[in-house]
Tab-separated table of C-alpha atoms and ligand atoms in Angstrom:
chain	number	residue	atom	x	y	z
A	1	MET	CA	65.684	219.500	159.461
A	2	ILE	CA	69.433	220.970	158.607
A	3	PRO	CA	68.418	224.437	157.581
A	4	VAL	CA	70.851	225.875	154.890
A	5	THR	CA	71.814	228.121	157.464
A	6	LYS	CA	71.257	228.900	161.611
A	7	PRO	CA	71.803	232.159	163.848
A	8	TYR	CA	74.533	231.989	165.746
A	9	PHE	CA	73.626	231.414	169.457
A	10	PRO	CA	76.983	233.210	171.478
A	11	SER	CA	76.719	232.169	175.996
A	12	ARG	CA	73.488	233.491	177.927
A	13	GLU	CA	75.527	234.448	181.107
A	14	LYS	CA	77.457	236.713	177.829
A	15	LEU	CA	75.125	238.213	176.695
A	16	ASN	CA	72.970	238.375	179.859
A	17	SER	CA	76.067	240.166	181.986
A	18	TYR	CA	75.494	242.731	179.322
A	19	ILE	CA	72.156	243.378	179.359
A	20	ASP	CA	72.281	243.151	183.456
A	21	GLY	CA	74.650	246.818	182.734
A	22	ILE	CA	71.746	247.668	180.736
A	23	TYR	CA	69.143	247.317	183.567
A	24	GLU	CA	72.037	249.579	185.117
A	25	ARG	CA	72.146	252.650	183.226
A	26	GLN	CA	68.631	252.397	182.246
A	27	TRP	CA	69.673	253.242	178.545
A	28	LEU	CA	68.169	251.721	175.578
A	29	THR	CA	69.189	252.962	173.029
A	30	ASN	CA	70.796	256.502	170.596
A	31	ASN	CA	74.188	256.108	171.075
A	32	GLY	CA	74.701	254.466	173.746
A	33	GLN	CA	77.225	252.714	176.087
A	34	LEU	CA	76.753	249.212	174.144
A	35	VAL	CA	76.862	250.906	170.578
A	36	GLN	CA	80.125	252.773	171.346
A	37	GLN	CA	81.324	249.869	172.902
A	38	LEU	CA	80.846	247.974	169.400
A	39	THR	CA	82.018	250.762	167.390
A	40	GLN	CA	85.042	251.124	168.745
A	41	ARG	CA	85.316	246.961	169.150
A	42	LEU	CA	84.566	246.013	165.465
A	43	GLU	CA	86.361	248.732	164.203
A	44	ASP	CA	89.398	246.753	166.179
A	45	TYR	CA	88.712	243.977	164.747
A	46	LEU	CA	87.918	244.541	161.032
A	47	GLY	CA	91.040	247.308	161.126
A	48	VAL	CA	88.626	249.885	160.145
A	49	LYS	CA	88.217	253.148	160.619
A	50	ASN	CA	84.983	255.436	160.614
A	51	LEU	CA	82.381	252.421	161.848
A	52	LEU	CA	78.971	253.196	162.135
A	53	LEU	CA	76.179	250.898	163.081
A	54	ILE	CA	72.728	251.300	161.627
A	55	ALA	CA	69.530	249.580	162.092
A	56	ASN	CA	70.151	246.036	159.603
A	57	GLY	CA	71.975	246.179	156.654
A	58	THR	CA	69.476	247.103	153.631
A	59	LEU	CA	69.148	250.763	155.978
A	60	ALA	CA	72.716	250.345	156.303
A	61	LEU	CA	73.016	251.233	151.624
A	62	GLN	CA	70.609	253.564	151.713
A	63	ILE	CA	71.877	255.930	155.278
A	64	ALA	CA	75.760	255.642	152.582
A	65	TYR	CA	73.043	256.373	149.389
A	66	ARG	CA	71.845	259.576	151.232
A	67	ALA	CA	75.097	260.771	153.428
A	68	LEU	CA	77.434	260.541	149.150
A	69	GLY	CA	74.565	262.454	147.328
A	70	VAL	CA	73.322	259.808	145.332
A	71	SER	CA	69.629	259.622	146.230
A	72	ASP	CA	68.624	263.030	147.537
A	73	ALA	CA	65.063	263.357	148.544
A	74	ASN	CA	64.774	265.139	144.420
A	75	ARG	CA	63.113	262.242	142.982
A	76	ASP	CA	62.817	264.398	139.886
A	77	ASN	CA	66.698	263.915	139.189
A	78	LYS	CA	66.203	260.490	138.724
A	79	PRO	CA	69.324	259.418	139.306
A	80	GLU	CA	70.605	256.038	138.444
A	81	ALA	CA	73.711	253.368	139.262
A	82	ILE	CA	75.153	251.014	138.166
A	83	THR	CA	74.572	247.728	140.279
A	84	THR	CA	75.037	243.540	140.402
A	85	PRO	CA	72.348	241.488	138.664
A	86	PHE	CA	73.703	238.096	141.281
A	87	THR	CA	73.086	239.881	144.688
A	88	PHE	CA	70.045	239.631	146.605
A	89	ILE	CA	67.623	241.872	146.403
A	90	ALA	CA	67.791	244.482	148.839
A	91	THR	CA	70.996	246.069	146.806
A	92	ALA	CA	68.888	246.921	143.750
A	93	SER	CA	65.228	247.210	146.185
A	94	SER	CA	66.811	250.161	148.484
A	95	LEU	CA	68.293	251.922	145.420
A	96	LYS	CA	65.398	251.871	143.751
A	97	TRP	CA	62.663	252.684	146.721
A	98	ASP	CA	64.732	255.344	147.137
A	99	GLY	CA	64.558	257.227	143.701
A	100	VAL	CA	68.090	255.055	142.088
A	101	GLN	CA	67.024	253.600	139.380
A	102	PRO	CA	69.667	249.525	139.348
A	103	VAL	CA	71.153	249.604	135.636
A	104	PHE	CA	71.802	245.430	136.262
A	105	THR	CA	75.092	245.304	134.297
A	106	ASP	CA	76.697	241.540	134.091
A	107	ILE	CA	78.550	239.665	135.809
A	108	ASP	CA	82.545	237.486	135.860
A	109	PRO	CA	81.899	234.053	134.812
A	110	ASP	CA	84.464	232.449	137.473
A	111	THR	CA	84.455	235.204	140.000
A	112	TRP	CA	80.802	235.909	140.033
A	113	CYS	CA	81.009	239.697	141.363
A	114	LEU	CA	80.408	242.454	138.506
A	115	ALA	CA	82.105	242.129	135.379
A	116	PRO	CA	84.776	245.824	135.558
A	117	ASN	CA	85.160	245.502	131.317
A	118	LYS	CA	80.758	245.700	131.813
A	119	ILE	CA	80.546	248.920	133.017
A	120	GLU	CA	81.396	251.856	131.537
A	121	ALA	CA	78.414	251.310	128.047
A	122	ALA	CA	76.201	251.443	130.142
A	123	ILE	CA	77.083	255.091	132.178
A	124	THR	CA	75.193	257.641	131.115
A	125	ALA	CA	74.511	261.569	131.833
A	126	SER	CA	71.914	260.419	135.338
A	127	THR	CA	74.893	258.030	136.634
A	128	ARG	CA	75.903	258.258	139.462
A	129	ALA	CA	77.470	256.016	141.612
A	130	ILE	CA	78.784	251.430	140.797
A	131	VAL	CA	76.690	250.080	144.085
A	132	PRO	CA	79.203	246.299	143.621
A	133	VAL	CA	78.075	243.393	145.707
A	134	HIS	CA	82.237	241.053	147.588
A	135	VAL	CA	79.203	238.486	146.530
A	136	PHE	CA	79.633	235.352	148.581
A	137	GLY	CA	82.037	237.462	150.300
A	138	ASN	CA	84.587	237.441	147.066
A	139	ALA	CA	86.004	241.081	146.328
A	140	CYS	CA	85.244	242.287	143.737
A	141	ASP	CA	87.539	243.735	141.004
A	142	VAL	CA	88.426	247.111	143.565
A	143	GLU	CA	91.088	248.199	141.832
A	144	ALA	CA	89.477	247.725	138.304
A	145	ILE	CA	85.852	249.390	139.289
A	146	GLY	CA	87.677	251.655	141.427
A	147	GLU	CA	89.515	253.581	137.900
A	148	ILE	CA	86.127	254.054	136.608
A	149	ALA	CA	84.569	255.342	139.036
A	150	ASN	CA	87.556	257.854	139.738
A	151	ARG	CA	86.990	258.623	135.226
A	152	HIS	CA	83.170	259.463	135.425
A	153	HIS	CA	83.248	261.100	139.071
A	154	LEU	CA	80.421	258.583	140.709
A	155	LYS	CA	81.090	256.996	144.058
A	156	VAL	CA	81.586	253.252	144.939
A	157	ILE	CA	79.379	251.933	147.444
A	158	TYR	CA	80.129	248.368	148.092
A	159	ASP	CA	77.540	245.738	149.389
A	160	ALA	CA	79.886	243.827	151.605
A	161	SER	CA	77.480	242.550	153.352
A	162	HIS	CA	78.724	239.094	152.489
A	163	ALA	CA	82.512	240.580	154.032
A	164	PHE	CA	82.618	240.582	157.308
A	165	GLY	CA	86.235	239.693	158.344
A	166	VAL	CA	87.452	239.121	155.296
A	167	ASN	CA	90.810	240.334	153.829
A	168	TYR	CA	92.928	242.026	150.920
A	169	LYS	CA	96.087	242.109	149.770
A	170	GLY	CA	96.810	242.048	153.505
A	171	GLU	CA	93.753	244.933	154.598
A	172	SER	CA	90.104	244.588	155.457
A	173	LEU	CA	88.290	244.378	152.188
A	174	LEU	CA	85.882	247.297	153.784
A	175	LYS	CA	88.656	249.941	153.123
A	176	TYR	CA	87.670	250.020	149.188
A	177	GLY	CA	85.312	252.303	148.174
A	178	ASP	CA	83.730	255.642	149.634
A	179	ALA	CA	81.905	253.297	151.706
A	180	ALA	CA	81.182	249.813	152.342
A	181	THR	CA	78.269	248.324	153.975
A	182	LEU	CA	77.285	245.560	155.911
A	183	SER	CA	73.743	243.552	157.615
A	184	PHE	CA	74.729	241.953	160.822
A	185	HIS	CA	70.783	240.075	159.719
A	186	ALA	CA	70.097	236.685	162.712
A	187	THR	CA	72.025	234.244	159.356
A	188	LYS	CA	74.951	236.421	159.014
A	189	LEU	CA	78.437	235.341	159.980
A	190	PHE	CA	78.296	238.101	162.034
A	191	HIS	CA	75.183	239.084	163.542
A	192	THR	CA	72.898	241.519	165.806
A	193	GLY	CA	70.008	239.478	165.971
A	194	GLU	CA	69.237	242.493	163.095
A	195	GLY	CA	71.958	245.607	162.174
A	196	GLY	CA	73.777	246.420	159.603
A	197	ALA	CA	77.314	248.842	159.893
A	198	VAL	CA	79.042	251.543	157.086
A	199	VAL	CA	82.123	252.078	156.995
A	200	PHE	CA	83.268	254.999	155.561
A	201	LYS	CA	86.552	256.221	153.437
A	202	ASN	CA	85.685	259.526	154.506
A	203	LYS	CA	85.194	261.127	158.361
A	204	GLU	CA	83.110	264.714	156.951
A	205	ASP	CA	80.832	261.133	155.076
A	206	LEU	CA	80.523	259.209	157.922
A	207	GLU	CA	79.813	262.860	160.613
A	208	ARG	CA	76.920	262.983	158.133
A	209	ALA	CA	75.258	259.984	157.765
A	210	ARG	CA	75.491	259.908	161.956
A	211	ARG	CA	73.614	263.426	161.590
A	212	MET	CA	71.168	261.780	158.698
A	213	ILE	CA	70.354	258.391	160.387
A	214	ASN	CA	69.122	260.699	164.383
A	215	PHE	CA	66.519	262.370	161.892
A	216	GLY	CA	69.192	264.990	161.296
A	217	ILE	CA	69.348	266.408	164.552
A	218	THR	CA	72.088	268.202	166.113
A	219	GLY	CA	71.432	269.309	169.089
A	220	PRO	CA	68.924	270.270	170.951
A	221	GLU	CA	66.664	272.419	169.829
A	222	ASN	CA	68.960	272.371	166.280
A	223	ILE	CA	68.342	270.095	163.077
A	224	ASP	CA	69.975	270.975	160.542
A	225	GLU	CA	69.994	267.776	157.983
A	226	LEU	CA	67.203	265.649	156.497
A	227	GLY	CA	67.723	262.494	158.378
A	228	ILE	CA	65.889	259.204	159.316
A	229	ASN	CA	65.759	257.017	161.869
A	230	ALA	CA	68.322	254.272	161.105
A	231	LYS	CA	69.545	253.862	165.185
A	232	MET	CA	70.960	250.478	166.698
A	233	SER	CA	69.644	249.791	170.036
A	234	GLU	CA	71.817	248.810	173.034
A	235	LEU	CA	70.519	245.042	172.739
A	236	GLN	CA	70.970	244.855	169.424
A	237	ALA	CA	74.640	245.346	170.767
A	238	ALA	CA	74.700	243.045	172.923
A	239	MET	CA	73.832	241.511	170.538
A	240	GLY	CA	76.628	242.343	168.716
A	241	LEU	CA	79.508	242.301	171.424
A	242	SER	CA	78.796	238.788	172.886
A	243	VAL	CA	79.089	237.381	169.480
A	244	LEU	CA	81.795	238.763	168.529
A	245	ASP	CA	83.147	237.469	171.318
A	246	GLU	CA	83.002	233.826	170.207
A	247	MET	CA	84.534	235.111	166.568
A	248	GLU	CA	86.813	232.685	166.020
A	249	LYS	CA	85.213	229.305	167.026
A	250	ASN	CA	81.854	230.723	164.936
A	251	ILE	CA	84.870	230.664	162.061
A	252	GLU	CA	86.846	227.737	162.398
A	253	ALA	CA	83.613	226.417	162.147
A	254	ARG	CA	83.210	226.964	159.428
A	255	ALA	CA	85.489	226.823	157.906
A	256	GLN	CA	85.570	222.868	158.158
A	257	ILE	CA	82.619	222.469	157.055
A	258	TRP	CA	83.747	223.942	154.236
A	259	ARG	CA	86.879	222.172	154.112
A	260	THR	CA	84.655	218.632	153.955
A	261	TYR	CA	82.603	219.844	151.456
A	262	GLU	CA	85.536	220.885	149.237
A	263	GLU	CA	87.655	217.205	149.575
A	264	VAL	CA	83.343	214.900	149.069
A	265	LEU	CA	82.731	217.334	146.792
A	266	PRO	CA	83.969	215.593	143.059
A	267	ASP	CA	85.847	218.323	140.782
A	268	ASN	CA	84.392	218.782	138.634
A	269	LEU	CA	82.152	220.773	140.497
A	270	GLN	CA	82.495	224.652	139.716
A	271	LEU	CA	83.169	226.692	142.681
A	272	GLN	CA	84.530	230.598	143.569
A	273	ALA	CA	86.896	231.602	141.365
A	274	GLN	CA	88.463	234.316	144.797
A	275	HIS	CA	90.605	235.990	144.224
A	276	GLU	CA	94.296	234.828	144.770
A	277	ALA	CA	94.685	237.996	147.688
A	278	LEU	CA	91.883	237.437	148.842
A	279	SER	CA	91.946	235.704	152.919
A	280	TYR	CA	88.074	234.807	152.388
A	281	ASN	CA	85.665	233.981	155.706
A	282	HIS	CA	83.956	230.031	155.326
A	283	ALA	CA	80.279	232.193	155.462
A	284	TYR	CA	79.088	230.885	152.270
A	285	PHE	CA	79.813	227.201	150.024
A	286	PRO	CA	77.481	227.716	146.988
A	287	VAL	CA	78.299	225.383	143.514
A	288	VAL	CA	77.637	225.631	140.238
A	289	PHE	CA	76.111	222.412	138.787
A	290	LYS	CA	76.948	221.420	135.041
A	291	SER	CA	73.373	222.492	134.741
A	292	GLU	CA	69.229	223.781	135.455
A	293	ALA	CA	67.735	220.480	135.479
A	294	GLN	CA	70.840	218.807	137.460
A	295	THR	CA	70.675	222.485	140.065
A	296	VAL	CA	66.861	221.582	140.662
A	297	ARG	CA	67.451	217.228	141.147
A	298	VAL	CA	70.919	217.730	143.780
A	299	ALA	CA	67.921	220.332	145.686
A	300	ALA	CA	65.026	217.692	145.063
A	301	THR	CA	66.947	214.815	146.779
A	302	LEU	CA	68.384	217.203	149.899
A	303	LYS	CA	65.383	218.255	150.943
A	304	LYS	CA	64.103	214.209	150.604
A	305	ASN	CA	67.123	213.558	153.354
A	306	GLY	CA	65.349	216.507	155.075
A	307	ILE	CA	68.705	219.304	154.254
A	308	LEU	CA	67.506	222.354	152.877
A	309	ALA	CA	69.844	223.764	149.538
A	310	ARG	CA	68.623	227.445	148.584
A	311	ARG	CA	69.711	228.682	145.377
A	312	TYR	CA	70.996	231.914	146.298
A	313	PHE	CA	71.064	234.189	144.146
A	314	TYR	CA	68.156	233.023	141.667
A	315	PRO	CA	66.724	234.527	140.016
A	316	SER	CA	69.424	237.553	138.397
A	317	LEU	CA	67.720	241.030	139.082
A	318	ASP	CA	67.754	241.470	135.933
A	319	THR	CA	65.064	238.926	134.888
A	320	VAL	CA	62.466	240.700	138.392
A	321	ALA	CA	59.937	242.584	137.126
A	322	VAL	CA	60.350	245.484	140.469
A	323	THR	CA	63.983	246.607	139.693
A	324	ALA	CA	65.035	245.836	136.114
A	325	MET	CA	65.819	247.953	133.290
A	326	ARG	CA	67.448	247.975	129.552
A	327	SER	CA	68.910	245.528	130.157
A	328	SER	CA	69.916	241.702	129.982
A	329	CYS	CA	72.762	239.979	131.598
A	330	SER	CA	73.411	236.696	130.228
A	331	VAL	CA	75.988	235.169	133.085
A	332	SER	CA	73.896	236.500	135.498
A	333	GLN	CA	70.441	235.264	134.057
A	334	ASN	CA	73.037	231.169	133.217
A	335	VAL	CA	74.830	231.442	136.671
A	336	ALA	CA	72.062	232.130	139.170
A	337	SER	CA	69.985	228.957	136.842
A	338	ARG	CA	72.053	226.988	138.362
A	339	VAL	CA	73.800	227.907	141.856
A	340	LEU	CA	72.967	225.997	145.008
A	341	CYS	CA	74.060	227.085	148.714
A	342	LEU	CA	75.041	224.477	150.695
A	343	PRO	CA	74.365	224.643	154.308
A	344	ILE	CA	76.843	225.652	156.710
A	345	TYR	CA	76.520	227.295	160.090
A	346	PHE	CA	78.481	226.836	163.254
A	347	ALA	CA	76.001	224.107	165.000
A	348	LEU	CA	76.441	221.935	161.703
A	349	ASP	CA	77.604	218.813	162.779
A	350	ILE	CA	80.861	218.106	160.046
A	351	LYS	CA	79.481	214.358	159.441
A	352	ASP	CA	76.246	216.019	157.803
A	353	ALA	CA	78.068	217.938	155.834
A	354	GLY	CA	80.382	214.534	154.596
A	355	PHE	CA	76.680	212.844	153.735
A	356	ILE	CA	76.006	216.003	152.090
A	357	ALA	CA	78.753	216.432	149.864
A	358	GLU	CA	78.130	211.871	149.652
A	359	LEU	CA	74.983	213.111	148.587
A	360	ILE	CA	74.848	215.187	145.684
A	361	LYS	CA	77.659	212.983	143.803
A	362	GLY	CA	74.957	210.434	144.711
A	363	VAL	CA	72.846	212.086	142.134
A	364	LEU	CA	74.948	213.817	139.720
B	1	PLP	C1	71.947	239.942	154.180
B	1	PLP	C2	71.658	241.343	152.733
B	1	PLP	C3	70.990	242.454	152.802
B	1	PLP	C4	70.396	242.750	153.848
B	1	PLP	O1	70.543	243.433	154.718
B	1	PLP	P1	69.444	243.127	155.860
B	1	PLP	O2	70.850	242.931	157.086
B	1	PLP	O3	68.473	242.369	156.017
B	1	PLP	O4	68.982	244.067	155.729
B	1	PLP	C5	72.190	243.388	151.892
B	1	PLP	N1	72.726	242.649	150.923
B	1	PLP	C6	73.543	242.079	150.824
B	1	PLP	C7	73.800	241.131	149.114
B	1	PLP	C8	72.662	241.040	152.239
B	1	PLP	O5	73.548	239.687	152.665
């Protein structure tokens, strides 16, 4: 069976050496040495400042909402945030879970990211933030979104869960917005088993968030903030450091699989239109077929051959009752009904990628 993705397993020896250190220091969590080391290494690797490691990517979003005042403990305020329906459910459910109503506006038919020209019409007196997603690692129209946010005094929190290591105009894409969040779930390009991070624009927001992830505790006898537990542990950081040490070969293997798909698949399939100033991380290979029927047919043929492609992201979240409100996004629904993500992960054989592409060709 070839799954759509598989976790990257770093050298066991390397991981063991980090775990040996944990045993020597007898320190398992609460901003330990490995968490500090991983924070520094990630800031250097990504070229960012103000990075805060978090227990997972969903809590990273929620900590960002809280630290930036998008969500608060007063549910009577009924805040809203404008976001995209073409994403993993966590983008929207994390808002709703925290008392912020997600308001979906439509995506661009080519980049599949939030369309800036649809945002303003959805802004109300209750809107506090825009939460766009750099979906599949593509860059949103960060300049246009930044302008709209400035004009209306809104916070911008990018869900950058797919955009690890992506550069835009020669710099990290994570520098855009008041915050950008990452997921380090096992299936993501870079992972810590479970984990995540927030990259804040401002140091004060980082410091507020740092207190929030540790119950709001600021000293042995001081609690100055409403907080929660969202800390990363030393074991998570040990996995992260081991994976980070091998990032280059991980990305190169994915890039080769990516290029194989691109070469073998017919030209008339729709691939994601990436911004020309983007340096891509090759984390995903999404394809949009001509019709939903064709998409389902391709998926069925692959499945018969032991290959699991997945309909990411389907259904479009504006049609999902737990998060939806007052909007209908036809472009997102249309793309979501025809999209399929093909298998891509470090351990996938190039020959298998070629075989998958040939199988798809045969169905079209
Ligand atoms: C993976 C993912 C998340 C959630 O991250 P977890 O670490 O699994 O909590 C949020 N948003 C997007 C777009 C994701 O792909």
